PDB file of C-alpha atoms and ligand atoms in Angstrom:
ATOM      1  CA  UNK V   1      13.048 -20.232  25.945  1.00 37.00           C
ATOM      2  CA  UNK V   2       9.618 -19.370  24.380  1.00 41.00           C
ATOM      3  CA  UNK V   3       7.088 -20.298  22.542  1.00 48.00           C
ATOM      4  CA  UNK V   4       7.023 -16.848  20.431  1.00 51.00           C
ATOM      5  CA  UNK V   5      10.456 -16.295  19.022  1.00 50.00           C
ATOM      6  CA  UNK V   6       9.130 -13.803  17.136  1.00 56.00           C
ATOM      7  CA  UNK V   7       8.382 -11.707  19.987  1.00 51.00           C
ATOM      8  CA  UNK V   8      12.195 -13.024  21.704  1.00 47.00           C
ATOM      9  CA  UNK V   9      13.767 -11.863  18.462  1.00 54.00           C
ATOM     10  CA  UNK V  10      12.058  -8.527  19.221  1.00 58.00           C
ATOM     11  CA  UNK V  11      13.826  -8.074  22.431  1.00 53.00           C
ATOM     12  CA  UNK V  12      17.219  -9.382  21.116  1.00 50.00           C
ATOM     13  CA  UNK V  13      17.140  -6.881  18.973  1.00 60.00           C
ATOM     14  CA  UNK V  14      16.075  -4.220  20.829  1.00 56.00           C
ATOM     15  CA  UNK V  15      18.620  -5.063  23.649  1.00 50.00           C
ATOM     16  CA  UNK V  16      21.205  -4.858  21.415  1.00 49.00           C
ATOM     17  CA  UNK V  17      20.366  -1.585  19.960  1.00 55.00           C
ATOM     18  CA  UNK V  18      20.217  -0.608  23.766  1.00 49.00           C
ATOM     19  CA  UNK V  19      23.662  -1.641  24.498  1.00 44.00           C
ATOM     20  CA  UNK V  20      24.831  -0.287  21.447  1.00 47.00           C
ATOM     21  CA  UNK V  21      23.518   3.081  22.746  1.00 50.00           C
ATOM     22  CA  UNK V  22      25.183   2.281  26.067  1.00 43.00           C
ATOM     23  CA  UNK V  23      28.445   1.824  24.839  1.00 42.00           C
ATOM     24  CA  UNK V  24      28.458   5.081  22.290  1.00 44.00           C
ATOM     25  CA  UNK V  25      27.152   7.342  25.361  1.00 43.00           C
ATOM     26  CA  UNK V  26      29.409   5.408  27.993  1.00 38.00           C
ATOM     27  CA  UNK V  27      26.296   4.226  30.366  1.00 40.00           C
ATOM     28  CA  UNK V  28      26.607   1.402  32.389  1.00 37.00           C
ATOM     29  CA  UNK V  29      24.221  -0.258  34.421  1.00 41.00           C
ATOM     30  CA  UNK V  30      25.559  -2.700  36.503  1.00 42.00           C
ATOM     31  CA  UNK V  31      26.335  -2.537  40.148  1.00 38.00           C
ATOM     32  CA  UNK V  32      30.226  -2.095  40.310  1.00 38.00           C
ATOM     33  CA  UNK V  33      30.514  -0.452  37.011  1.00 43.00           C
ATOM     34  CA  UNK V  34      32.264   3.213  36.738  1.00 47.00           C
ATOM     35  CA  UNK V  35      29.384   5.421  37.452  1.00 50.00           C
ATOM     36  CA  UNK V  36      28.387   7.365  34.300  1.00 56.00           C
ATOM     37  CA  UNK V  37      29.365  10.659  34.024  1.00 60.00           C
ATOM     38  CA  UNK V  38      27.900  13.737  35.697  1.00 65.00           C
ATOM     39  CA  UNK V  39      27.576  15.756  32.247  1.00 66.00           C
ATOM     40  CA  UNK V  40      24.292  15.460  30.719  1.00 85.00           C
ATOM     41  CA  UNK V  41      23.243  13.176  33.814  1.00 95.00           C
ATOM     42  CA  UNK V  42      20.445  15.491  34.752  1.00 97.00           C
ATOM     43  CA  UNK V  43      17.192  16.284  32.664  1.00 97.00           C
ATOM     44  CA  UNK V  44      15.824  19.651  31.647  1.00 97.00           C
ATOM     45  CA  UNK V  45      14.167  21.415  34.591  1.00 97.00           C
ATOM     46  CA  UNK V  46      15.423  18.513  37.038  1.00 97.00           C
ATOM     47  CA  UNK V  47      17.636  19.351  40.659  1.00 97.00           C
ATOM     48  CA  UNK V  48      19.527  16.774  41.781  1.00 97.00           C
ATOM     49  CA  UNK V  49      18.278  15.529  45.567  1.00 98.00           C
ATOM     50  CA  UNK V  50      20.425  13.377  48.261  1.00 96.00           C
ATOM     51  CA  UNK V  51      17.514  12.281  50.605  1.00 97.00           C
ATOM     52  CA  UNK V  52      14.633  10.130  49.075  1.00 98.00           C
ATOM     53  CA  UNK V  53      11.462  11.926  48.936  1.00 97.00           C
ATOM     54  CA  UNK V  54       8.277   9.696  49.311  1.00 98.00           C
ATOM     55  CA  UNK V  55       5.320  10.312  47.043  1.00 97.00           C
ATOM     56  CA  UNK V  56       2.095   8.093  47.710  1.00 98.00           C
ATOM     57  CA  UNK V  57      -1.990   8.984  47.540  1.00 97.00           C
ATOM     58  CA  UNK V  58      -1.850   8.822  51.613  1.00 97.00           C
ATOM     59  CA  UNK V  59      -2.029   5.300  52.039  1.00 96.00           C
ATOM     60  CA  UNK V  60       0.824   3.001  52.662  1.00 98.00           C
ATOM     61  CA  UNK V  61      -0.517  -1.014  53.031  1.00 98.00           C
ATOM     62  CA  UNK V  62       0.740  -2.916  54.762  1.00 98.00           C
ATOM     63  CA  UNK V  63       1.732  -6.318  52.912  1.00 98.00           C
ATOM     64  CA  UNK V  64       3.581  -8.840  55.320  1.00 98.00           C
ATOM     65  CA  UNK V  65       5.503 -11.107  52.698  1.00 98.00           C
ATOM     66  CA  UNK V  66       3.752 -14.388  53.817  1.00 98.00           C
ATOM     67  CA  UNK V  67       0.134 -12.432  52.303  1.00 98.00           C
ATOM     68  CA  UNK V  68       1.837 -11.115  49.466  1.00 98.00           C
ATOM     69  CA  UNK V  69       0.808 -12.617  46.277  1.00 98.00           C
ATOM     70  CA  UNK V  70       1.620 -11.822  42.703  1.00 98.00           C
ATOM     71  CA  UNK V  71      -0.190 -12.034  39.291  1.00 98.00           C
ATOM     72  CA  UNK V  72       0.543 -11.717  35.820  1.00 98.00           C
ATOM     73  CA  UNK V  73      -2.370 -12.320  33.760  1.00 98.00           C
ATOM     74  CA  UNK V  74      -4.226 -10.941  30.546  1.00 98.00           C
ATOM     75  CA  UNK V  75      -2.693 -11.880  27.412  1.00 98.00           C
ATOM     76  CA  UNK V  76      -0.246 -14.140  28.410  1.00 98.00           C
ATOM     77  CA  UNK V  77       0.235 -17.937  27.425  1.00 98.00           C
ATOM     78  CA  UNK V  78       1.492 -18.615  30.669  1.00 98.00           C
ATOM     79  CA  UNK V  79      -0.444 -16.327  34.135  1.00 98.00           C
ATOM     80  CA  UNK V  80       1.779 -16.551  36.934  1.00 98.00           C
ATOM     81  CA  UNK V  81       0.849 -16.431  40.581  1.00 98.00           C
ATOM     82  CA  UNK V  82       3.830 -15.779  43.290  1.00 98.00           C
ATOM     83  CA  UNK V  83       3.992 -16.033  46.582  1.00 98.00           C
ATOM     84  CA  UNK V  84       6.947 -14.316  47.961  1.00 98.00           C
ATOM     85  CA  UNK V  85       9.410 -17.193  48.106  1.00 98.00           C
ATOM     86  CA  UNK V  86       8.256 -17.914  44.475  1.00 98.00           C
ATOM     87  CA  UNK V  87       9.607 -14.310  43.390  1.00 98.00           C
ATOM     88  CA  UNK V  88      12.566 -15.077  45.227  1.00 98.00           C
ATOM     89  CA  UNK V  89      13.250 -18.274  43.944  1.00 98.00           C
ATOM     90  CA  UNK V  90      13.506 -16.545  40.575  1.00 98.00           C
ATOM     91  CA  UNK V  91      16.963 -15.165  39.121  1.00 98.00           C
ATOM     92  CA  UNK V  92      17.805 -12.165  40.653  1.00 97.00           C
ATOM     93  CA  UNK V  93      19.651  -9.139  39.392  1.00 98.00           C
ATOM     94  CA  UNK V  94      21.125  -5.413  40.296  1.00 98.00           C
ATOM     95  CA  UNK V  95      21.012  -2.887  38.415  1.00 98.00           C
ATOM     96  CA  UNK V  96      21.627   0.249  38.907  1.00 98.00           C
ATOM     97  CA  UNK V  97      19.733   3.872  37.439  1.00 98.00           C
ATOM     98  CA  UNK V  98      18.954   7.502  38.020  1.00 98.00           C
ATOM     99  CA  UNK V  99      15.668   8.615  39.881  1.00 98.00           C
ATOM    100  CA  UNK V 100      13.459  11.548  38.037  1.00 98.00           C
ATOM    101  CA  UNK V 101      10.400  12.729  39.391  1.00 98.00           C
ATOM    102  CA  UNK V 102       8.042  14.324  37.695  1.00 97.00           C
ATOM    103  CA  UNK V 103       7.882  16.844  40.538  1.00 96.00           C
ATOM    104  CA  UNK V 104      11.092  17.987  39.973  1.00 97.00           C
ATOM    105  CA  UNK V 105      13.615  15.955  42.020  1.00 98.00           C
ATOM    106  CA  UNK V 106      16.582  13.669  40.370  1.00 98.00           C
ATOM    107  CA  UNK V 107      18.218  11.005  42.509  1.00 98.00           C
ATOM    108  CA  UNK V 108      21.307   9.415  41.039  1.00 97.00           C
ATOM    109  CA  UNK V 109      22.827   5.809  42.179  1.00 98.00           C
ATOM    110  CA  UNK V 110      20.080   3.707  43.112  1.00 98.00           C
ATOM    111  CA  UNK V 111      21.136   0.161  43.346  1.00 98.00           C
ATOM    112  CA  UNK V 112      17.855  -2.079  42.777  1.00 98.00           C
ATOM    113  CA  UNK V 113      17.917  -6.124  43.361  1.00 98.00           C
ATOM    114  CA  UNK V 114      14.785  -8.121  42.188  1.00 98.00           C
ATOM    115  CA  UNK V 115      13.742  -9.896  38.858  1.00 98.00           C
ATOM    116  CA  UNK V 116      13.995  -8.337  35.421  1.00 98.00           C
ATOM    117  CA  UNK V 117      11.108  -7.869  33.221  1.00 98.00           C
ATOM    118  CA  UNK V 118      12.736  -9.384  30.588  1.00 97.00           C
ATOM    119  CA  UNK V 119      12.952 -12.889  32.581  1.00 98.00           C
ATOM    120  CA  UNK V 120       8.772 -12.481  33.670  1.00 98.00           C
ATOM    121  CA  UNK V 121       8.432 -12.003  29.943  1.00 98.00           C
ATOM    122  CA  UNK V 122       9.970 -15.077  28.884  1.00 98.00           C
ATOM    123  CA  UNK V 123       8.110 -17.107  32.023  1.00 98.00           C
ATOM    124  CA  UNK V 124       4.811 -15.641  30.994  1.00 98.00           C
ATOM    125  CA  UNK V 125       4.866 -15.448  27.367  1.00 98.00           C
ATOM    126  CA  UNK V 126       2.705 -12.365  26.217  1.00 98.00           C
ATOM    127  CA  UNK V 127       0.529 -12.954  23.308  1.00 98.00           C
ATOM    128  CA  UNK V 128       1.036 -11.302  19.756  1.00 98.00           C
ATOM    129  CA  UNK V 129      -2.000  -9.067  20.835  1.00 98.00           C
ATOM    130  CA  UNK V 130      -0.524  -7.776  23.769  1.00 98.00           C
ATOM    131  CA  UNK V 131       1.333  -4.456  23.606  1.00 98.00           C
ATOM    132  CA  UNK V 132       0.739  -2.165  26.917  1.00 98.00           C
ATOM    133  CA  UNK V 133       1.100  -3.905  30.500  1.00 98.00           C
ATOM    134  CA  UNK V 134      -1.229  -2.005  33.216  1.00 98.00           C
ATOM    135  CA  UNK V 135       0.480  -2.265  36.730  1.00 98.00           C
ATOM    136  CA  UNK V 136      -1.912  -2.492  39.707  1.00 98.00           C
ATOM    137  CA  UNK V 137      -0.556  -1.639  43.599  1.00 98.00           C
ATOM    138  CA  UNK V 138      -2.125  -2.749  46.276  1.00 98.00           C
ATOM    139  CA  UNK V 139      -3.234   0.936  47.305  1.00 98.00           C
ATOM    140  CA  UNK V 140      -5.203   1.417  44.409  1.00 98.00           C
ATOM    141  CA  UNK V 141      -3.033   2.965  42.250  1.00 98.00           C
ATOM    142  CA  UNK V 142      -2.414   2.087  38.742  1.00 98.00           C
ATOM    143  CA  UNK V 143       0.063   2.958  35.729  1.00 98.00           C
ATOM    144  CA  UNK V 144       0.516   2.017  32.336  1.00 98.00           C
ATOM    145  CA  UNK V 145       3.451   0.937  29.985  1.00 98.00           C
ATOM    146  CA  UNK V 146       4.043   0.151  26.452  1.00 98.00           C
ATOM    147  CA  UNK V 147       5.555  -3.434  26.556  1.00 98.00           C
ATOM    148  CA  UNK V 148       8.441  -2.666  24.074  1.00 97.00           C
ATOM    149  CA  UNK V 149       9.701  -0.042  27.273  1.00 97.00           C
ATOM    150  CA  UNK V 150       9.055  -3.044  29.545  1.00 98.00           C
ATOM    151  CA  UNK V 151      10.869  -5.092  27.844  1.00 97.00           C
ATOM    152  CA  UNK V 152      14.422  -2.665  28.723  1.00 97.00           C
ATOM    153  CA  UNK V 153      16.805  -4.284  30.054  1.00 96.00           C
ATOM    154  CA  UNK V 154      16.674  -1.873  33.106  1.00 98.00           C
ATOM    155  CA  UNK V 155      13.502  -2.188  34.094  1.00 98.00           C
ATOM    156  CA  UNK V 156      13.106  -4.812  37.764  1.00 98.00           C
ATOM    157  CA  UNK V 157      10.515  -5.666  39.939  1.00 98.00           C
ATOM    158  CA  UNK V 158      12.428  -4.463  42.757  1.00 98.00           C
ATOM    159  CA  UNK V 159      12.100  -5.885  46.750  1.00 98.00           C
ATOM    160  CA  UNK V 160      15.772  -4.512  47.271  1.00 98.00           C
ATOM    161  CA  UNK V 161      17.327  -0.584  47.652  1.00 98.00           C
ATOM    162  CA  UNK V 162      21.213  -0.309  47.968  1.00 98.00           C
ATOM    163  CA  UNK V 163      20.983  -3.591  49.927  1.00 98.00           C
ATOM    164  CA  UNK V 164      18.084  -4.002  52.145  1.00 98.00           C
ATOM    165  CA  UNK V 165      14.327  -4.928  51.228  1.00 98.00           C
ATOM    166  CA  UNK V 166      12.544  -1.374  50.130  1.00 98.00           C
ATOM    167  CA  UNK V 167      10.662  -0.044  53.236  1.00 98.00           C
ATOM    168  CA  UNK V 168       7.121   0.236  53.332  1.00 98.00           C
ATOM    169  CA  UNK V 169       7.008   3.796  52.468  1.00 98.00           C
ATOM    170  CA  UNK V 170       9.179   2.881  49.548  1.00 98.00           C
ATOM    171  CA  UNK V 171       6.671   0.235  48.222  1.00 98.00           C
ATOM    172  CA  UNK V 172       7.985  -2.902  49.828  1.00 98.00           C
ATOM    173  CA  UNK V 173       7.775  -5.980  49.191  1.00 98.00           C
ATOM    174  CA  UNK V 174       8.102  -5.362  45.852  1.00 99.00           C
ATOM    175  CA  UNK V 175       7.544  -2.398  43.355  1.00 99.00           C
ATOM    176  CA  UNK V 176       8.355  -1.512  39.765  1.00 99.00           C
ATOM    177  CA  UNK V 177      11.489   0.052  38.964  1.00 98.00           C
ATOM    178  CA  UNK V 178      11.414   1.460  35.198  1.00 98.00           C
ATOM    179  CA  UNK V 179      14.008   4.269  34.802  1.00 98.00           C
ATOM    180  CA  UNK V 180      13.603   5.676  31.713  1.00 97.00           C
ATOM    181  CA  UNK V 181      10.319   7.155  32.600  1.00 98.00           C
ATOM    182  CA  UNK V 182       9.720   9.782  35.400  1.00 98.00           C
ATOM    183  CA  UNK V 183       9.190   7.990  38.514  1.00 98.00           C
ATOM    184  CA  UNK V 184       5.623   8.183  38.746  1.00 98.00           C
ATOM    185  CA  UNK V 185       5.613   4.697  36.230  1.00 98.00           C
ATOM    186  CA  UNK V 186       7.359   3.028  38.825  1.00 98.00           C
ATOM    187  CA  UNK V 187       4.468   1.356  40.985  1.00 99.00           C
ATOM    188  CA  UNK V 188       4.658   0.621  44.381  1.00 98.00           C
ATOM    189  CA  UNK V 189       3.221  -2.723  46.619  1.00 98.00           C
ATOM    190  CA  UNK V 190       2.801  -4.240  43.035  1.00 98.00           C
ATOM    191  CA  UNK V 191       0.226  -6.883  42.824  1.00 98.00           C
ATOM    192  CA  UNK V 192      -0.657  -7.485  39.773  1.00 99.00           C
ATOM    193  CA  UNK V 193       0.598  -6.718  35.766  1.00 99.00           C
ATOM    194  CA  UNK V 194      -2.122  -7.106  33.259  1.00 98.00           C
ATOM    195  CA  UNK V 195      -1.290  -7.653  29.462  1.00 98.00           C
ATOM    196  CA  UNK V 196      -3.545  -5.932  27.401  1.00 98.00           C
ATOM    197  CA  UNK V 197      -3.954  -5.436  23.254  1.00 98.00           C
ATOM    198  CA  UNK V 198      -5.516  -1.552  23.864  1.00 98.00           C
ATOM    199  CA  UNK V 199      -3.656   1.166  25.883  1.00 98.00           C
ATOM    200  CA  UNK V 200      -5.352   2.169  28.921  1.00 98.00           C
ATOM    201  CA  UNK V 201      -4.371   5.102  31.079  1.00 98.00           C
ATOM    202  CA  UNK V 202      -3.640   4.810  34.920  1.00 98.00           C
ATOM    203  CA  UNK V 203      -4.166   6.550  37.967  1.00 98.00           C
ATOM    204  CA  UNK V 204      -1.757   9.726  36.967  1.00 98.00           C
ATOM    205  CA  UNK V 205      -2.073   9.339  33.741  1.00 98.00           C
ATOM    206  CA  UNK V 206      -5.922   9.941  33.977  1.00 98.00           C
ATOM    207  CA  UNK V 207      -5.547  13.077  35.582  1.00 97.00           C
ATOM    208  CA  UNK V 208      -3.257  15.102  32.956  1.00 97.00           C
ATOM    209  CA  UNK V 209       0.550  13.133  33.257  1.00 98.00           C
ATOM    210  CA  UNK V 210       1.822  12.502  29.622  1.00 98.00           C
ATOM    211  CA  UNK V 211       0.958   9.109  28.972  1.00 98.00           C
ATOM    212  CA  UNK V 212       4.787   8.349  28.321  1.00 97.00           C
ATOM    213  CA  UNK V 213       6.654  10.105  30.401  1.00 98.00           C
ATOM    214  CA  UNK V 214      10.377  10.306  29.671  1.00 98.00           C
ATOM    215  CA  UNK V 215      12.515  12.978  31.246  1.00 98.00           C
ATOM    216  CA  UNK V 216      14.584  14.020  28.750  1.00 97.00           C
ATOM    217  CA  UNK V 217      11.347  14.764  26.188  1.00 97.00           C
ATOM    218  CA  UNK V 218      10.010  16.422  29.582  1.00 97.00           C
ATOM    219  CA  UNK V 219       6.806  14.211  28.866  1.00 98.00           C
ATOM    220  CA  UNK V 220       5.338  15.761  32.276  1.00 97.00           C
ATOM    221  CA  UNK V 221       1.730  16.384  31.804  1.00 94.00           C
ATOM    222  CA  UNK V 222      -0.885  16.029  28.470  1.00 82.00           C
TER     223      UNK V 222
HETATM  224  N1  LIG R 301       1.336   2.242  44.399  1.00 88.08           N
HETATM  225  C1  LIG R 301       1.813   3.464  44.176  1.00 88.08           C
HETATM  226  N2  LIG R 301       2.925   3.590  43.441  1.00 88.08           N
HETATM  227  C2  LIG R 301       3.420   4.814  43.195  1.00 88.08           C
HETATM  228  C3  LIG R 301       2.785   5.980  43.666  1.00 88.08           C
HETATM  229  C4  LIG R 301       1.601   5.808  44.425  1.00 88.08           C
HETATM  230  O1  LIG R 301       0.964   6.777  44.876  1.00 88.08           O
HETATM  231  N3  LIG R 301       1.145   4.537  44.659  1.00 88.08           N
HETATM  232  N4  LIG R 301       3.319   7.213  43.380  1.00 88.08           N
HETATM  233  C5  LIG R 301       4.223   7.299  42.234  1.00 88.08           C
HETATM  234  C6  LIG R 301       4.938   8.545  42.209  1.00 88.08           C
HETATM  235  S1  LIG R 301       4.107   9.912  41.640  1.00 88.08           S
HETATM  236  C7  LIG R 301       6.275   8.621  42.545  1.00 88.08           C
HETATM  237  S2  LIG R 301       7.164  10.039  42.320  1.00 88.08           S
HETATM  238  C8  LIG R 301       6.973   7.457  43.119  1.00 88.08           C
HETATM  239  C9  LIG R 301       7.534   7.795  44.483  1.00 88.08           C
HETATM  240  O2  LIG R 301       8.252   6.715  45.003  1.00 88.08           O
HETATM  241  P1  LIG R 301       8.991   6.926  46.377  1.00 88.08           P
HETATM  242  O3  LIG R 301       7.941   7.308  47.403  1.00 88.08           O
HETATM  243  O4  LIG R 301       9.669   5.643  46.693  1.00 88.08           O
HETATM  244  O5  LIG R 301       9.968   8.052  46.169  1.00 88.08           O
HETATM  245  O6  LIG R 301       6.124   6.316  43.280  1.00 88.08           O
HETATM  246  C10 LIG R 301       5.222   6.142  42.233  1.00 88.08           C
HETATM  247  N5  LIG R 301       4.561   4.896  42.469  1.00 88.08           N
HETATM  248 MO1  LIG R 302       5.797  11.537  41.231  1.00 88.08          MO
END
């Protein structure tokens, strides 16, 4: 339900596109669906890893869920402020997708359970002027995404990993999960999403990463 269905129409359509690409290339992301095939899994330049490497700045906070609070604000009809039991109150999903770091290291099967960015988008109701979300983490890192990509149907804000609430290192409570872009777009300790009219780069993305960042393009850096 929304006030814009001009902007909901825009998402219909693009989901269905989606799963129309889905169902020609045999992809399925839901837990408990047949795992896609290995062939053509992998990006260009990518090795496939069975650990789960962690990548921060240094610093890992430390959010205890009863501090944690979340905010979507910017150009949005409707800001939203969550405290933990607010984002869980919400309707939760798996879905599951393909790590791939920028650094070089693919990790298939990752089953994450949060809320999809679809469902914030109808809650908060972005504005006709807004077109890029910026993502801020509670360790001072930032990233940036075109809202048409955060719109996929794939993309979560995640507090769950194969089953159990991410770990700290892993950017518990909750972090950003959006696999069609190397990893690097996938914020950690997420506090805050920002709808904006005029891209603006984040923390990576200032410092040579391609400001997109999809694997298969190899959209690493500039
Ligand atoms: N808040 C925050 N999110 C972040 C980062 C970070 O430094 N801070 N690093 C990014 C990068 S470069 C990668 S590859 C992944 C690593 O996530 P992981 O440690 O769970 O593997 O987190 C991304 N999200
Ligand atoms: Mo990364």
């Amino acid at each position: 339900v929304t006030d814009n269905p001009e902007l909901l129409d825009g998402y219909r359509e693009k989901l269905v596109r989606r799963k129309q690409e889905w169902a020609r290339d045999g992809r399925l992301i839901d837990v408990g669906a047949a795992p896609r095939s290995n062939e053509d899994r992998l990006p260009p330049g990518q090795r496939l890893v069975e650990s789960w490497p962690v990548l921060d700045l240094g610093v890992q906070p430390e959010i205890p869920t009863d501090k944690w609070i979340f905010t979507i604000d910017g150009l949005v009809e409707n800001p939203i402020n969550w405290t933990w039991d607010d984002f869980l109150a919400q309707p939760q999903v798996t879905v599951t997708s393909d790590i791939h770091c920028v650094t070089g290291w693919s990790r298939y099967d990752n089953a994450w359970t949060g809320i999809h960015a679809a469902h914030l988008l109808e809650l908060c109701r972005p504005e006709k002027e807004a077109m890029h979300c910026l993502i801020y983490a509670s360790d001072g890192y930032t990233t940036n995404i075109r809202l048409d990509r955060f719109a996929d149907s794939d993309v979560l804000l995640a507090h769950s990993w194969n089953g159990d609430y991410l770990t700290k290192e892993h950017g518990g409570p909750v972090r950003a999960i959006v696999p069609k872009w190397y990893f690097w777009k996938s914020a950690k300790w997420i506090r805050r999403i920002e709808f904006i009219a005029e891209d603006e780069t984040g923390f990576w993305e200032d410092r040579g990463y391609h400001n997109d960042g999809d694997p298969w393009k190899e959209q690493r850096y500039g």
